[in-house]
Coordinates of C-alpha atoms in Angstrom, one line a residue:
X1 CA -4.8 -2.3 27.3
X2 CA -7.9 -4.1 28.7
X3 CA -7.7 -5.4 32.3
X4 CA -8.6 -8.9 33.3
X5 CA -11.8 -7.6 34.9
X6 CA -12.8 -6.0 31.6
X7 CA -12.1 -9.1 29.7
X8 CA -14.1 -11.3 32.2
X9 CA -17.0 -8.9 32.1
X10 CA -17.1 -8.8 28.3
X11 CA -16.7 -12.6 28.2
X12 CA -19.7 -13.0 30.6
X13 CA -21.8 -10.7 28.5
X14 CA -20.7 -12.6 25.3
X15 CA -21.6 -16.0 26.8
X16 CA -25.0 -14.7 27.9
X17 CA -25.7 -13.2 24.5
X18 CA -24.7 -16.4 22.8
X19 CA -26.9 -18.5 25.0
X20 CA -29.9 -16.3 24.2
X21 CA -29.1 -16.3 20.5
X22 CA -28.7 -20.1 20.4
X23 CA -32.0 -20.6 22.3
X24 CA -33.8 -18.3 19.9
X25 CA -32.3 -20.1 16.9
X26 CA -33.1 -23.5 18.2
X27 CA -36.8 -22.8 19.0
X28 CA -37.5 -20.6 16.0
X29 CA -35.5 -22.4 13.3
X30 CA -36.9 -21.6 9.8
X31 CA -37.4 -25.3 8.8
X32 CA -39.0 -24.1 5.6
X33 CA -35.6 -23.1 4.4
X34 CA -34.4 -26.7 4.5
X35 CA -33.8 -28.3 1.1
X36 CA -33.3 -31.9 0.0
X37 CA -30.7 -31.9 -2.8
X38 CA -29.7 -35.6 -2.8
X39 CA -31.1 -39.0 -1.9
X40 CA -28.9 -42.0 -1.9
X41 CA -27.3 -44.8 0.1
X42 CA -25.5 -44.3 3.3
X43 CA -21.7 -44.0 2.9
X44 CA -18.5 -43.2 4.8
X45 CA -19.5 -39.5 4.4
X46 CA -23.3 -39.5 4.0
X47 CA -25.7 -40.6 6.8
X48 CA -28.7 -40.9 4.5
X49 CA -29.7 -37.2 5.1
X50 CA -26.6 -35.1 5.3
X51 CA -23.0 -35.2 4.2
X52 CA -20.1 -35.0 6.7
X53 CA -16.3 -34.9 6.9
X54 CA -15.2 -38.4 7.8
X55 CA -12.2 -37.0 9.7
X56 CA -14.2 -34.7 12.0
X57 CA -16.5 -35.3 15.0
X58 CA -20.1 -34.7 13.9
X59 CA -21.7 -32.5 16.5
X60 CA -24.0 -29.4 16.5
X61 CA -21.4 -27.7 18.7
X62 CA -19.4 -27.1 15.5
X63 CA -22.0 -24.5 14.5
X64 CA -22.1 -23.0 18.0
X65 CA -18.3 -22.9 18.1
X66 CA -18.3 -20.3 15.2
X67 CA -20.8 -18.1 17.0
X68 CA -18.9 -18.3 20.3
X69 CA -15.6 -17.7 18.6
X70 CA -16.8 -14.5 17.0
X71 CA -18.3 -13.3 20.3
X72 CA -15.0 -14.1 22.1
X73 CA -13.0 -12.2 19.5
X74 CA -15.2 -9.2 20.0
X75 CA -15.0 -9.5 23.8
X76 CA -11.2 -9.6 23.8
X77 CA -10.9 -6.6 21.4
X78 CA -10.0 -8.4 18.2
X79 CA -11.2 -6.6 15.1
X80 CA -11.3 -7.1 11.4
X81 CA -8.7 -5.4 9.2
X82 CA -10.1 -2.5 7.2
X83 CA -10.2 -3.4 3.5
X84 CA -10.1 -0.7 0.8
X85 CA -13.5 -0.3 -0.8
X86 CA -12.0 -0.8 -4.2
X87 CA -8.6 -2.2 -5.3
X88 CA -7.4 -1.3 -8.8
X89 CA -7.4 -4.2 -11.3
X90 CA -6.2 -4.1 -14.9
X91 CA -8.3 -6.7 -16.8
X92 CA -6.8 -8.8 -19.5
X93 CA -8.2 -10.4 -22.6
X94 CA -7.4 -14.1 -23.0
X95 CA -6.8 -15.7 -26.3
X96 CA -9.6 -17.8 -27.9
X97 CA -7.6 -21.1 -27.3
X98 CA -4.3 -22.4 -26.1
X99 CA -3.3 -25.5 -28.0
X100 CA -1.2 -28.6 -27.2
X101 CA 0.6 -28.9 -23.9
X102 CA 1.1 -25.1 -23.4
X103 CA -0.8 -23.9 -20.4
X104 CA -2.1 -20.4 -19.7
X105 CA -3.7 -19.8 -16.3
X106 CA -5.4 -16.6 -15.3
X107 CA -6.6 -15.9 -11.7
X108 CA -9.8 -13.9 -12.2
X109 CA -10.5 -13.4 -8.5
X110 CA -11.4 -15.4 -5.4
X111 CA -11.6 -19.0 -6.5
X112 CA -12.3 -18.2 -10.1
X113 CA -9.5 -19.4 -12.4
X114 CA -9.4 -19.6 -16.2
X115 CA -7.3 -22.6 -17.4
X116 CA -6.4 -22.8 -21.1
X117 CA -4.6 -25.9 -22.4
X118 CA -5.2 -28.7 -24.9
X119 CA -7.6 -26.4 -26.8
X120 CA -9.9 -26.4 -23.7
X121 CA -11.1 -23.4 -21.8
X122 CA -11.9 -24.4 -18.1
X123 CA -13.4 -22.2 -15.4
X124 CA -13.3 -23.0 -11.6
X125 CA -16.0 -21.7 -9.2
X126 CA -16.9 -18.7 -11.5
X127 CA -18.3 -15.6 -9.9
X128 CA -18.6 -12.2 -11.7
X129 CA -21.3 -10.8 -9.3
X130 CA -20.4 -7.8 -7.1
X131 CA -22.0 -9.4 -4.0
X132 CA -21.5 -13.0 -2.8
X133 CA -24.8 -13.8 -1.0
X134 CA -28.5 -14.3 -1.2
X135 CA -30.1 -12.5 -4.1
X136 CA -26.7 -10.9 -4.7
X137 CA -27.6 -8.3 -2.2
X138 CA -26.8 -9.7 1.2
X139 CA -23.2 -10.6 1.8
X140 CA -19.6 -9.4 1.3
X141 CA -19.1 -7.0 -1.6
X142 CA -16.3 -7.4 -4.1
X143 CA -13.2 -5.3 -3.5
X144 CA -11.3 -6.4 -6.6
X145 CA -13.1 -6.4 -10.0
X146 CA -12.7 -9.6 -12.1
X147 CA -9.4 -9.9 -13.9
X148 CA -11.2 -10.7 -17.1
X149 CA -14.4 -9.0 -18.1
X150 CA -17.2 -11.4 -18.7
X151 CA -17.7 -10.2 -22.3
X152 CA -14.0 -10.9 -22.9
X153 CA -14.2 -14.5 -21.8
X154 CA -13.5 -17.0 -24.6
X155 CA -16.1 -19.8 -25.1
X156 CA -16.0 -22.0 -22.0
X157 CA -15.9 -25.8 -22.4
X158 CA -15.8 -27.0 -18.8
X159 CA -16.8 -25.5 -15.5
X160 CA -15.9 -27.0 -12.1
X161 CA -18.1 -26.1 -9.0
X162 CA -16.6 -27.2 -5.7
X163 CA -19.7 -26.6 -3.4
X164 CA -22.8 -24.4 -3.0
X165 CA -21.6 -21.5 -0.9
X166 CA -22.5 -18.2 -2.6
X167 CA -18.9 -17.2 -3.2
X168 CA -18.3 -20.4 -5.1
X169 CA -21.7 -21.2 -6.7
X170 CA -22.8 -17.9 -8.2
X171 CA -26.1 -18.6 -10.0
X172 CA -26.3 -15.4 -12.1
X173 CA -22.8 -16.0 -13.5
X174 CA -23.6 -19.7 -14.1
X175 CA -26.8 -18.8 -15.9
X176 CA -25.0 -16.4 -18.2
X177 CA -22.3 -19.1 -19.0
X178 CA -25.0 -21.8 -19.5
X179 CA -27.0 -19.6 -21.9
X180 CA -24.0 -18.4 -23.8
X181 CA -21.7 -21.5 -24.0
X182 CA -23.5 -24.6 -22.7
X183 CA -20.3 -25.9 -21.0
X184 CA -20.0 -29.2 -19.3
X185 CA -20.5 -28.4 -15.6
X186 CA -19.1 -30.9 -13.1
X187 CA -19.8 -30.8 -9.4
X188 CA -20.3 -33.1 -6.4
X189 CA -23.5 -34.8 -5.2
X190 CA -26.6 -32.7 -4.7
X191 CA -25.3 -29.5 -6.3
X192 CA -26.7 -30.6 -9.6
X193 CA -30.2 -30.5 -8.1
X194 CA -29.8 -26.9 -7.1
X195 CA -28.4 -25.9 -10.5
X196 CA -31.1 -27.7 -12.4
X197 CA -33.7 -25.8 -10.4
X198 CA -32.3 -22.7 -12.0
X199 CA -32.2 -24.0 -15.5
X200 CA -28.5 -25.0 -15.5
X201 CA -27.4 -28.5 -16.5
X202 CA -24.7 -30.3 -14.5
X203 CA -23.1 -33.7 -13.9
X204 CA -22.6 -34.6 -10.3
X205 CA -20.4 -37.3 -8.8
X206 CA -19.3 -38.6 -5.4
X207 CA -15.8 -38.4 -4.2
X208 CA -13.5 -40.5 -6.5
X209 CA -16.1 -40.3 -9.3
X210 CA -14.8 -39.7 -12.8
X211 CA -16.4 -37.6 -15.6
X212 CA -14.8 -38.1 -19.1
X213 CA -14.3 -34.9 -21.0
X214 CA -12.7 -36.2 -24.1
X215 CA -10.0 -38.9 -24.9
X216 CA -7.1 -38.5 -22.5
X217 CA -8.9 -35.8 -20.4
X218 CA -11.2 -36.4 -17.5
X219 CA -12.3 -34.9 -14.2
X220 CA -12.0 -36.7 -10.9
X221 CA -14.0 -35.5 -7.9
X222 CA -11.7 -35.3 -4.9
X223 CA -12.3 -35.4 -1.2
X224 CA -11.6 -32.1 0.8
X225 CA -12.6 -30.9 4.2
X226 CA -15.4 -28.4 4.2
X227 CA -19.2 -28.0 4.5
X228 CA -22.1 -26.7 2.5
X229 CA -25.2 -24.5 2.9
X230 CA -27.1 -21.7 1.2
X231 CA -30.1 -21.3 3.6
X232 CA -28.8 -22.4 7.0
X233 CA -31.2 -25.3 7.5
X234 CA -29.9 -27.0 4.3
X235 CA -26.5 -27.4 5.9
X236 CA -24.5 -30.3 4.4
X237 CA -27.4 -31.4 2.2
X238 CA -25.0 -31.3 -0.8
X239 CA -21.4 -32.5 -1.0
X240 CA -18.2 -30.4 -1.3
X241 CA -15.2 -31.4 -3.2
X242 CA -12.0 -30.5 -5.1
X243 CA -11.1 -31.8 -8.5
X244 CA -8.3 -33.4 -10.5
X245 CA -8.2 -32.6 -14.2
X246 CA -6.2 -35.3 -16.0
X247 CA -4.2 -34.0 -19.0
X248 CA -1.6 -35.4 -21.3
X249 CA 0.9 -32.7 -20.3
X250 CA 0.5 -33.3 -16.5
X251 CA -2.6 -33.1 -14.2
X252 CA -4.1 -30.1 -12.4
X253 CA -5.5 -30.2 -8.9
X254 CA -8.1 -27.6 -7.8
X255 CA -8.9 -27.7 -4.1
X256 CA -11.9 -25.4 -4.1
X257 CA -12.5 -24.4 -0.5
X258 CA -11.1 -26.6 2.3
X259 CA -9.8 -26.8 5.8
X260 CA -7.0 -29.1 6.9
X261 CA -9.0 -31.7 8.8
X262 CA -6.7 -34.7 9.5
X263 CA -4.5 -33.6 6.6
X264 CA -5.4 -36.8 4.6
X265 CA -7.1 -35.3 1.6
X266 CA -3.9 -34.1 -0.2
X267 CA -2.4 -37.6 0.0
X268 CA -5.6 -39.1 -1.4
X269 CA -5.5 -36.6 -4.3
X270 CA -1.8 -37.3 -4.9
X271 CA -2.7 -40.8 -6.1
X272 CA -4.1 -39.1 -9.2
X273 CA -0.9 -37.2 -9.9
X274 CA 1.7 -36.3 -11.0
X275 CA 0.4 -32.7 -10.8
X276 CA 1.8 -30.0 -13.1
X277 CA -0.2 -27.4 -11.2
X278 CA -2.0 -27.3 -7.8
X279 CA -4.5 -24.4 -7.3
X280 CA -4.9 -23.9 -3.6
X281 CA -6.8 -21.5 -1.3
X282 CA -4.6 -19.4 1.0
X283 CA -7.1 -16.8 2.5
X284 CA -10.1 -16.4 4.7
X285 CA -8.5 -18.0 7.7
X286 CA -8.4 -15.6 10.6
X287 CA -9.2 -16.0 13.5
X288 CA -8.1 -19.6 13.4
X289 CA -10.3 -20.5 16.3
X290 CA -13.3 -19.8 14.1
X291 CA -12.2 -20.6 10.6
X292 CA -9.5 -23.2 11.1
X293 CA -11.8 -26.1 10.3
X294 CA -13.1 -24.5 7.1
X295 CA -10.1 -22.8 5.5
X296 CA -6.5 -23.6 5.3
X297 CA -3.9 -20.9 6.0
X298 CA -0.7 -20.2 3.9
X299 CA 1.4 -22.6 6.0
X300 CA -1.2 -25.4 5.5
X301 CA -1.4 -24.6 1.8
X302 CA 2.4 -25.2 1.6
X303 CA 1.9 -28.5 3.4
X304 CA -0.8 -29.5 0.9
X305 CA 1.5 -28.5 -2.0
X306 CA 4.2 -30.7 -0.7
X307 CA 1.8 -33.6 0.1
X308 CA 0.3 -33.4 -3.4
X309 CA 3.8 -33.6 -4.9
X310 CA 2.9 -30.8 -7.3
X311 CA 5.5 -29.1 -9.5
X312 CA 3.9 -25.7 -9.2
X313 CA 1.1 -24.0 -7.2
X314 CA -1.1 -21.0 -7.5
X315 CA -2.6 -19.4 -4.4
X316 CA -6.3 -18.3 -4.7
X317 CA -9.2 -17.4 -2.4
X318 CA -7.8 -14.1 -1.1
X319 CA -8.1 -10.4 -1.6
X320 CA -11.5 -10.4 -3.4
X321 CA -14.3 -10.7 -0.8
X322 CA -13.7 -9.9 2.8
X323 CA -14.9 -13.1 4.5
X324 CA -12.7 -13.0 7.6
X325 CA -10.6 -10.7 9.6
X326 CA -7.2 -10.6 7.9
X327 CA -6.2 -7.8 5.5
X328 CA -6.7 -7.9 1.8
X329 CA -3.1 -8.7 1.0
X330 CA -2.2 -10.5 4.2
X331 CA -2.5 -14.0 2.7
X332 CA -0.1 -13.2 -0.1
X333 CA 2.4 -11.6 2.2
X334 CA 2.2 -14.5 4.7
X335 CA 2.6 -17.0 2.0
X336 CA 5.7 -15.4 0.7
X337 CA 7.2 -15.4 4.3
X338 CA 6.3 -19.0 4.9
X339 CA 7.8 -20.0 1.5
X340 CA 11.0 -18.3 2.4
X341 CA 11.1 -20.1 5.7
X342 CA 10.4 -23.4 4.1
X343 CA 13.2 -23.1 1.5
X344 CA 10.8 -23.6 -1.5
X345 CA 12.2 -21.7 -4.5
X346 CA 10.6 -18.5 -5.5
X347 CA 8.2 -19.2 -8.4
X348 CA 7.2 -22.7 -7.3
X349 CA 4.2 -21.4 -5.3
X350 CA 3.0 -18.0 -6.5
X351 CA 0.2 -15.5 -6.3
X352 CA -0.8 -13.2 -9.1
X353 CA -2.8 -10.1 -9.6
X354 CA -6.3 -10.7 -11.2
X355 CA -6.0 -10.9 -14.9
X356 CA -2.2 -11.3 -15.0
X357 CA -1.6 -14.6 -16.9
X358 CA 0.6 -17.4 -15.6
X359 CA 2.4 -19.6 -18.1
X360 CA 3.0 -23.0 -16.6
X361 CA 6.0 -25.1 -17.8
X362 CA 5.6 -28.8 -18.1
X363 CA 8.0 -29.7 -15.2
X364 CA 11.5 -29.1 -13.8
X365 CA 14.0 -30.0 -16.4
X366 CA 16.5 -32.7 -15.5
X367 CA 19.4 -31.2 -13.7
X368 CA 17.9 -27.7 -13.7
X369 CA 17.3 -27.4 -10.0
X370 CA 14.9 -25.0 -8.3
X371 CA 16.8 -21.8 -9.1
X372 CA 16.5 -22.3 -12.8
X373 CA 12.9 -23.4 -12.5
X374 CA 12.0 -20.3 -10.6
X375 CA 13.1 -18.2 -13.5
X376 CA 10.7 -20.0 -15.9
X377 CA 7.7 -20.1 -13.6
X378 CA 6.7 -16.5 -13.3
X379 CA 3.6 -14.5 -13.9
X380 CA 3.5 -13.0 -17.3
X381 CA 6.8 -14.5 -18.4
X382 CA 6.1 -15.7 -21.9
X383 CA 9.5 -17.3 -22.1
X384 CA 8.3 -19.9 -19.6
X385 CA 5.6 -21.2 -22.1
X386 CA 7.0 -24.6 -22.8
X387 CA 6.1 -27.4 -25.1

């Protein structure tokens, strides 16, 4: 156990190192790495140059806070959990289409989800690369292989891209999809510029913007609480978002990557319900002092699920790339514990292994209650495939 003297000594060293680092970064900033992705009028979340979260104080100290938080964690002996180099995955092969109001959902890994319903194949934040980072060389390496091999993917009709971080906007994967399928790609403001620079077509909208897909089906760009950057100096030059997919059999909400902020974003999205399914991040949250503003934890994911008024939820953004300090399976285990404490029925908010399909029922049947519903909403349970 470390003494108070040791902690103070390490803290002093950490503060000194941080001061030197920040000074070096400030006076030697690589301004050539800045990018202009969007030009438009000032709004409640755009100051004419950069986007911002309207529920958060805008200050450079937010950037410094992350660096100081990491140094403090090191000074006080906090360490990252050791992930396995490789975690076994059994890939599946999805059908070509799922028609009508049936819904087949496959978590492929991280924030990548294949949604099949109404004859549409939809992908969220697709990444098949082994490394999430610049040039696919610098950054965290994949611990779980994709739950569906790229060559086994059916033809993709619609792709949703929540923001431009490397683990959510994977250009090599998007180029392969664009070349093979020419899907409709929907994203938020500024990200289309980056994609078009790499030969990929995309439609971009502001928060609350709508993109029609076909009669009765559309995509609504939703406010969430996050940030964007690919090169450091281009921080918040492009917007971040979640999405609502409106469908005849009940809507889907995909949060992408989000912190809690003031907690207002789920209520805003709830206006576009009712939601048959909410796809919510549950990982990359520890230590909270560092990542609390960027990533919700399992307890906050449950709060979002309730605020959205969703019938079912799927937990994503865990166990694929080690972005933070918690263990590979910690988010799934903590979610299960928090759900038990909250009294939410088993099966209403689930996690799955990559590639294991989830068959989503339309809704809770009148008079069924949560116990009966839980039996229908289960990974791989084909009996739960309802019309």
